[in-house]
Amino acid sequence: MTALSSKPLVWERETGPNTYPQRFRAITPIAEYTVAGADGKDNWRWYRNGYSTGPGSLIERSLQGAMDAAEEHHRATLAACVETPA
């Protein structure tokens, strides 16, 4: 049996370089993920479809941390949609 894998989120900058907050977006067939924050302020947060996803959307210390958290949520959502044979 072949293990399933998902494509990684592809992030695009949504704001100009000197804008606050900075925003990046990744669009998939099942959701739109956004990360927003500012470098040096340790206040990056990720959103799904424009909304905070509750306790899973904690303030991250870095842009990469927020992107990684969104990626983890995306993979978990996809895994929840797939049924594996016993």
mmCIF file of N, CA and C in Angstrom:
data_model
loop_
_atom_site.group_PDB
_atom_site.id
_atom_site.type_symbol
_atom_site.label_atom_id
_atom_site.label_comp_id
_atom_site.label_asym_id
_atom_site.label_seq_id
_atom_site.Cartn_x
_atom_site.Cartn_y
_atom_site.Cartn_z
ATOM 1 N N MET A 1 0.832 -1.176 0.000
ATOM 2 C CA MET A 1 0.000 0.000 0.000
ATOM 3 C C MET A 1 0.884 1.250 0.000
ATOM 4 N N THR A 2 0.516 2.221 -0.789
ATOM 5 C CA THR A 2 1.275 3.454 -0.904
ATOM 6 C C THR A 2 0.783 4.480 0.109
ATOM 7 N N ALA A 3 1.718 5.096 0.795
ATOM 8 C CA ALA A 3 1.347 6.142 1.756
ATOM 9 C C ALA A 3 0.963 7.405 0.998
ATOM 10 N N LEU A 4 -0.053 8.076 1.474
ATOM 11 C CA LEU A 4 -0.469 9.323 0.853
ATOM 12 C C LEU A 4 0.373 10.469 1.380
ATOM 13 N N SER A 5 0.634 11.429 0.512
ATOM 14 C CA SER A 5 1.318 12.648 0.946
ATOM 15 C C SER A 5 0.598 13.825 0.311
ATOM 16 N N SER A 6 0.772 14.978 0.902
ATOM 17 C CA SER A 6 0.115 16.172 0.376
ATOM 18 C C SER A 6 1.165 17.152 -0.140
ATOM 19 N N LYS A 7 0.742 17.975 -1.056
ATOM 20 C CA LYS A 7 1.619 19.031 -1.545
ATOM 21 C C LYS A 7 1.766 20.078 -0.448
ATOM 22 N N PRO A 8 2.938 20.666 -0.319
ATOM 23 C CA PRO A 8 3.098 21.724 0.692
ATOM 24 C C PRO A 8 2.328 22.979 0.284
ATOM 25 N N LEU A 9 1.984 23.789 1.259
ATOM 26 C CA LEU A 9 1.353 25.067 0.961
ATOM 27 C C LEU A 9 2.343 25.953 0.208
ATOM 28 N N VAL A 10 1.847 26.699 -0.751
ATOM 29 C CA VAL A 10 2.678 27.629 -1.516
ATOM 30 C C VAL A 10 2.283 29.041 -1.094
ATOM 31 N N TRP A 11 3.218 29.731 -0.464
ATOM 32 C CA TRP A 11 2.937 31.046 0.119
ATOM 33 C C TRP A 11 3.300 32.154 -0.846
ATOM 34 N N GLU A 12 2.425 33.161 -0.932
ATOM 35 C CA GLU A 12 2.692 34.360 -1.720
ATOM 36 C C GLU A 12 2.510 35.582 -0.828
ATOM 37 N N ARG A 13 3.404 36.540 -0.995
ATOM 38 C CA ARG A 13 3.302 37.776 -0.217
ATOM 39 C C ARG A 13 2.059 38.525 -0.664
ATOM 40 N N GLU A 14 1.296 38.996 0.305
ATOM 41 C CA GLU A 14 0.056 39.711 0.017
ATOM 42 C C GLU A 14 0.192 41.213 0.231
ATOM 43 N N THR A 15 1.217 41.641 0.937
ATOM 44 C CA THR A 15 1.406 43.059 1.246
ATOM 45 C C THR A 15 2.777 43.522 0.768
ATOM 46 N N GLY A 16 2.932 44.833 0.695
ATOM 47 C CA GLY A 16 4.227 45.395 0.343
ATOM 48 C C GLY A 16 5.229 45.198 1.465
ATOM 49 N N PRO A 17 6.518 45.335 1.182
ATOM 50 C CA PRO A 17 7.545 45.050 2.188
ATOM 51 C C PRO A 17 7.545 45.970 3.401
ATOM 52 N N ASN A 18 7.045 47.190 3.294
ATOM 53 C CA ASN A 18 7.064 48.119 4.427
ATOM 54 C C ASN A 18 5.680 48.327 5.036
ATOM 55 N N THR A 19 4.793 47.384 4.850
ATOM 56 C CA THR A 19 3.430 47.482 5.355
ATOM 57 C C THR A 19 3.314 46.707 6.655
ATOM 58 N N TYR A 20 2.490 47.208 7.577
ATOM 59 C CA TYR A 20 2.230 46.477 8.817
ATOM 60 C C TYR A 20 0.747 46.198 8.898
ATOM 61 N N PRO A 21 0.328 45.008 9.240
ATOM 62 C CA PRO A 21 1.171 43.822 9.377
ATOM 63 C C PRO A 21 1.516 43.231 8.019
ATOM 64 N N GLN A 22 2.572 42.456 7.986
ATOM 65 C CA GLN A 22 2.919 41.708 6.788
ATOM 66 C C GLN A 22 1.938 40.548 6.653
ATOM 67 N N ARG A 23 1.524 40.223 5.436
ATOM 68 C CA ARG A 23 0.617 39.098 5.228
ATOM 69 C C ARG A 23 1.096 38.251 4.065
ATOM 70 N N PHE A 24 0.967 36.941 4.258
ATOM 71 C CA PHE A 24 1.258 35.964 3.215
ATOM 72 C C PHE A 24 0.049 35.055 3.105
ATOM 73 N N ARG A 25 -0.235 34.565 1.889
ATOM 74 C CA ARG A 25 -1.421 33.738 1.683
ATOM 75 C C ARG A 25 -1.066 32.502 0.863
ATOM 76 N N ALA A 26 -1.714 31.385 1.229
ATOM 77 C CA ALA A 26 -1.622 30.126 0.472
ATOM 78 C C ALA A 26 -3.053 29.659 0.212
ATOM 79 N N ILE A 27 -3.384 29.459 -1.056
ATOM 80 C CA ILE A 27 -4.731 29.051 -1.424
ATOM 81 C C ILE A 27 -4.708 27.599 -1.877
ATOM 82 N N THR A 28 -5.608 26.791 -1.305
ATOM 83 C CA THR A 28 -5.732 25.383 -1.678
ATOM 84 C C THR A 28 -7.182 25.135 -2.099
ATOM 85 N N PRO A 29 -7.478 23.981 -2.671
ATOM 86 C CA PRO A 29 -8.862 23.688 -3.034
ATOM 87 C C PRO A 29 -9.809 23.602 -1.832
ATOM 88 N N ILE A 30 -9.272 23.361 -0.636
ATOM 89 C CA ILE A 30 -10.162 23.211 0.521
ATOM 90 C C ILE A 30 -10.109 24.375 1.504
ATOM 91 N N ALA A 31 -9.114 25.238 1.396
ATOM 92 C CA ALA A 31 -9.016 26.352 2.349
ATOM 93 C C ALA A 31 -8.031 27.399 1.849
ATOM 94 N N GLU A 32 -8.157 28.581 2.426
ATOM 95 C CA GLU A 32 -7.199 29.657 2.199
ATOM 96 C C GLU A 32 -6.531 29.948 3.535
ATOM 97 N N TYR A 33 -5.216 29.840 3.568
ATOM 98 C CA TYR A 33 -4.454 30.104 4.789
ATOM 99 C C TYR A 33 -3.759 31.448 4.654
ATOM 100 N N THR A 34 -3.739 32.195 5.755
ATOM 101 C CA THR A 34 -3.067 33.488 5.800
ATOM 102 C C THR A 34 -2.222 33.536 7.057
ATOM 103 N N VAL A 35 -1.034 34.098 6.953
ATOM 104 C CA VAL A 35 -0.233 34.408 8.138
ATOM 105 C C VAL A 35 -0.017 35.915 8.143
ATOM 106 N N ALA A 36 -0.057 36.504 9.320
ATOM 107 C CA ALA A 36 0.103 37.956 9.450
ATOM 108 C C ALA A 36 0.918 38.268 10.690
ATOM 109 N N GLY A 37 1.737 39.296 10.593
ATOM 110 C CA GLY A 37 2.544 39.709 11.730
ATOM 111 C C GLY A 37 3.632 40.659 11.291
ATOM 112 N N ALA A 38 4.656 40.794 12.105
ATOM 113 C CA ALA A 38 5.762 41.698 11.799
ATOM 114 C C ALA A 38 7.068 41.090 12.286
ATOM 115 N N ASP A 39 8.095 41.175 11.461
ATOM 116 C CA ASP A 39 9.415 40.699 11.871
ATOM 117 C C ASP A 39 9.903 41.491 13.064
ATOM 118 N N GLY A 40 10.538 40.811 13.995
ATOM 119 C CA GLY A 40 11.100 41.458 15.171
ATOM 120 C C GLY A 40 10.104 41.714 16.289
ATOM 121 N N LYS A 41 8.835 41.403 16.083
ATOM 122 C CA LYS A 41 7.837 41.642 17.125
ATOM 123 C C LYS A 41 7.301 40.338 17.716
ATOM 124 N N ASP A 42 7.705 39.197 17.193
ATOM 125 C CA ASP A 42 7.278 37.888 17.704
ATOM 126 C C ASP A 42 5.759 37.775 17.805
ATOM 127 N N ASN A 43 5.039 38.241 16.802
ATOM 128 C CA ASN A 43 3.588 38.240 16.898
ATOM 129 C C ASN A 43 2.895 37.677 15.647
ATOM 130 N N TRP A 44 3.450 36.668 15.041
ATOM 131 C CA TRP A 44 2.869 36.080 13.836
ATOM 132 C C TRP A 44 1.704 35.166 14.214
ATOM 133 N N ARG A 45 0.640 35.232 13.448
ATOM 134 C CA ARG A 45 -0.532 34.391 13.679
ATOM 135 C C ARG A 45 -1.011 33.868 12.330
ATOM 136 N N TRP A 46 -1.590 32.658 12.332
ATOM 137 C CA TRP A 46 -2.137 32.113 11.089
ATOM 138 C C TRP A 46 -3.651 32.005 11.184
ATOM 139 N N TYR A 47 -4.277 32.077 10.023
ATOM 140 C CA TYR A 47 -5.732 32.054 9.913
ATOM 141 C C TYR A 47 -6.134 31.088 8.803
ATOM 142 N N ARG A 48 -7.331 30.510 8.936
ATOM 143 C CA ARG A 48 -7.889 29.655 7.883
ATOM 144 C C ARG A 48 -9.178 30.308 7.420
ATOM 145 N N ASN A 49 -9.290 30.558 6.128
ATOM 146 C CA ASN A 49 -10.460 31.202 5.524
ATOM 147 C C ASN A 49 -10.786 32.535 6.190
ATOM 148 N N GLY A 50 -9.753 33.257 6.606
ATOM 149 C CA GLY A 50 -9.939 34.580 7.175
ATOM 150 C C GLY A 50 -10.250 34.624 8.663
ATOM 151 N N TYR A 51 -10.313 33.460 9.300
ATOM 152 C CA TYR A 51 -10.676 33.400 10.717
ATOM 153 C C TYR A 51 -9.578 32.721 11.513
ATOM 154 N N SER A 52 -9.382 33.202 12.731
ATOM 155 C CA SER A 52 -8.510 32.511 13.660
ATOM 156 C C SER A 52 -9.117 31.141 13.916
ATOM 157 N N THR A 53 -8.304 30.137 14.039
ATOM 158 C CA THR A 53 -8.831 28.789 14.221
ATOM 159 C C THR A 53 -8.852 28.370 15.678
ATOM 160 N N GLY A 54 -9.086 29.312 16.551
ATOM 161 C CA GLY A 54 -9.223 28.985 17.965
ATOM 162 C C GLY A 54 -7.894 28.697 18.615
ATOM 163 N N PRO A 55 -7.887 27.780 19.596
ATOM 164 C CA PRO A 55 -6.671 27.532 20.366
ATOM 165 C C PRO A 55 -5.512 27.021 19.521
ATOM 166 N N GLY A 56 -5.810 26.455 18.341
ATOM 167 C CA GLY A 56 -4.738 25.975 17.464
ATOM 168 C C GLY A 56 -3.984 27.101 16.793
ATOM 169 N N SER A 57 -4.531 28.310 16.795
ATOM 170 C CA SER A 57 -3.891 29.449 16.149
ATOM 171 C C SER A 57 -3.251 30.341 17.200
ATOM 172 N N LEU A 58 -2.167 29.885 17.749
ATOM 173 C CA LEU A 58 -1.451 30.641 18.779
ATOM 174 C C LEU A 58 -0.537 31.666 18.128
ATOM 175 N N ILE A 59 -0.152 32.671 18.878
ATOM 176 C CA ILE A 59 0.810 33.641 18.367
ATOM 177 C C ILE A 59 2.161 32.938 18.290
ATOM 178 N N GLU A 60 2.767 32.995 17.121
ATOM 179 C CA GLU A 60 4.057 32.352 16.886
ATOM 180 C C GLU A 60 5.169 33.395 16.952
ATOM 181 N N ARG A 61 6.368 32.944 17.203
ATOM 182 C CA ARG A 61 7.503 33.855 17.336
ATOM 183 C C ARG A 61 8.080 34.284 15.989
ATOM 184 N N SER A 62 7.754 33.572 14.926
ATOM 185 C CA SER A 62 8.357 33.909 13.639
ATOM 186 C C SER A 62 7.387 33.632 12.506
ATOM 187 N N LEU A 63 7.669 34.229 11.372
ATOM 188 C CA LEU A 63 6.894 33.967 10.163
ATOM 189 C C LEU A 63 6.934 32.478 9.839
ATOM 190 N N GLN A 64 8.121 31.877 9.897
ATOM 191 C CA GLN A 64 8.241 30.453 9.576
ATOM 192 C C GLN A 64 7.461 29.593 10.560
ATOM 193 N N GLY A 65 7.456 29.967 11.830
ATOM 194 C CA GLY A 65 6.688 29.224 12.830
ATOM 195 C C GLY A 65 5.203 29.249 12.524
ATOM 196 N N ALA A 66 4.688 30.412 12.108
ATOM 197 C CA ALA A 66 3.272 30.526 11.759
ATOM 198 C C ALA A 66 2.961 29.717 10.495
ATOM 199 N N MET A 67 3.852 29.765 9.506
ATOM 200 C CA MET A 67 3.656 28.986 8.280
ATOM 201 C C MET A 67 3.678 27.492 8.586
ATOM 202 N N ASP A 68 4.590 27.082 9.448
ATOM 203 C CA ASP A 68 4.670 25.660 9.823
ATOM 204 C C ASP A 68 3.400 25.210 10.554
ATOM 205 N N ALA A 69 2.865 26.053 11.435
ATOM 206 C CA ALA A 69 1.643 25.714 12.160
ATOM 207 C C ALA A 69 0.459 25.595 11.196
ATOM 208 N N ALA A 70 0.366 26.494 10.219
ATOM 209 C CA ALA A 70 -0.698 26.418 9.219
ATOM 210 C C ALA A 70 -0.545 25.150 8.384
ATOM 211 N N GLU A 71 0.685 24.827 8.024
ATOM 212 C CA GLU A 71 0.957 23.603 7.250
ATOM 213 C C GLU A 71 0.529 22.367 8.031
ATOM 214 N N GLU A 72 0.828 22.334 9.310
ATOM 215 C CA GLU A 72 0.437 21.203 10.163
ATOM 216 C C GLU A 72 -1.091 21.065 10.195
ATOM 217 N N HIS A 73 -1.786 22.182 10.325
ATOM 218 C CA HIS A 73 -3.255 22.152 10.321
ATOM 219 C C HIS A 73 -3.775 21.646 8.979
ATOM 220 N N HIS A 74 -3.191 22.114 7.900
ATOM 221 C CA HIS A 74 -3.600 21.699 6.556
ATOM 222 C C HIS A 74 -3.431 20.180 6.386
ATOM 223 N N ARG A 75 -2.292 19.663 6.784
ATOM 224 C CA ARG A 75 -2.048 18.207 6.656
ATOM 225 C C ARG A 75 -3.015 17.404 7.527
ATOM 226 N N ALA A 76 -3.298 17.891 8.728
ATOM 227 C CA ALA A 76 -4.237 17.196 9.616
ATOM 228 C C ALA A 76 -5.646 17.212 9.031
ATOM 229 N N THR A 77 -6.034 18.319 8.411
ATOM 230 C CA THR A 77 -7.349 18.400 7.771
ATOM 231 C C THR A 77 -7.450 17.402 6.625
ATOM 232 N N LEU A 78 -6.428 17.332 5.805
ATOM 233 C CA LEU A 78 -6.421 16.373 4.695
ATOM 234 C C LEU A 78 -6.452 14.936 5.209
ATOM 235 N N ALA A 79 -5.672 14.652 6.233
ATOM 236 C CA ALA A 79 -5.639 13.293 6.783
ATOM 237 C C ALA A 79 -6.997 12.897 7.339
ATOM 238 N N ALA A 80 -7.727 13.848 7.914
ATOM 239 C CA ALA A 80 -9.049 13.560 8.468
ATOM 240 C C ALA A 80 -10.068 13.234 7.379
ATOM 241 N N CYS A 81 -9.756 13.614 6.145
ATOM 242 C CA CYS A 81 -10.676 13.375 5.021
ATOM 243 C C CYS A 81 -10.446 12.033 4.341
ATOM 244 N N VAL A 82 -9.374 11.339 4.690
ATOM 245 C CA VAL A 82 -9.006 10.096 4.016
ATOM 246 C C VAL A 82 -9.263 8.923 4.937
ATOM 247 N N GLU A 83 -9.905 7.927 4.394
ATOM 248 C CA GLU A 83 -10.183 6.711 5.157
ATOM 249 C C GLU A 83 -9.114 5.674 4.786
ATOM 250 N N THR A 84 -8.477 5.107 5.781
ATOM 251 C CA THR A 84 -7.468 4.083 5.511
ATOM 252 C C THR A 84 -8.032 2.715 5.830
ATOM 253 N N PRO A 85 -7.734 1.743 4.977
ATOM 254 C CA PRO A 85 -8.249 0.392 5.249
ATOM 255 C C PRO A 85 -7.612 -0.208 6.498
ATOM 256 N N ALA A 86 -8.370 -1.004 7.187
ATOM 257 C CA ALA A 86 -7.893 -1.642 8.423
ATOM 258 C C ALA A 86 -6.899 -2.734 8.130
#
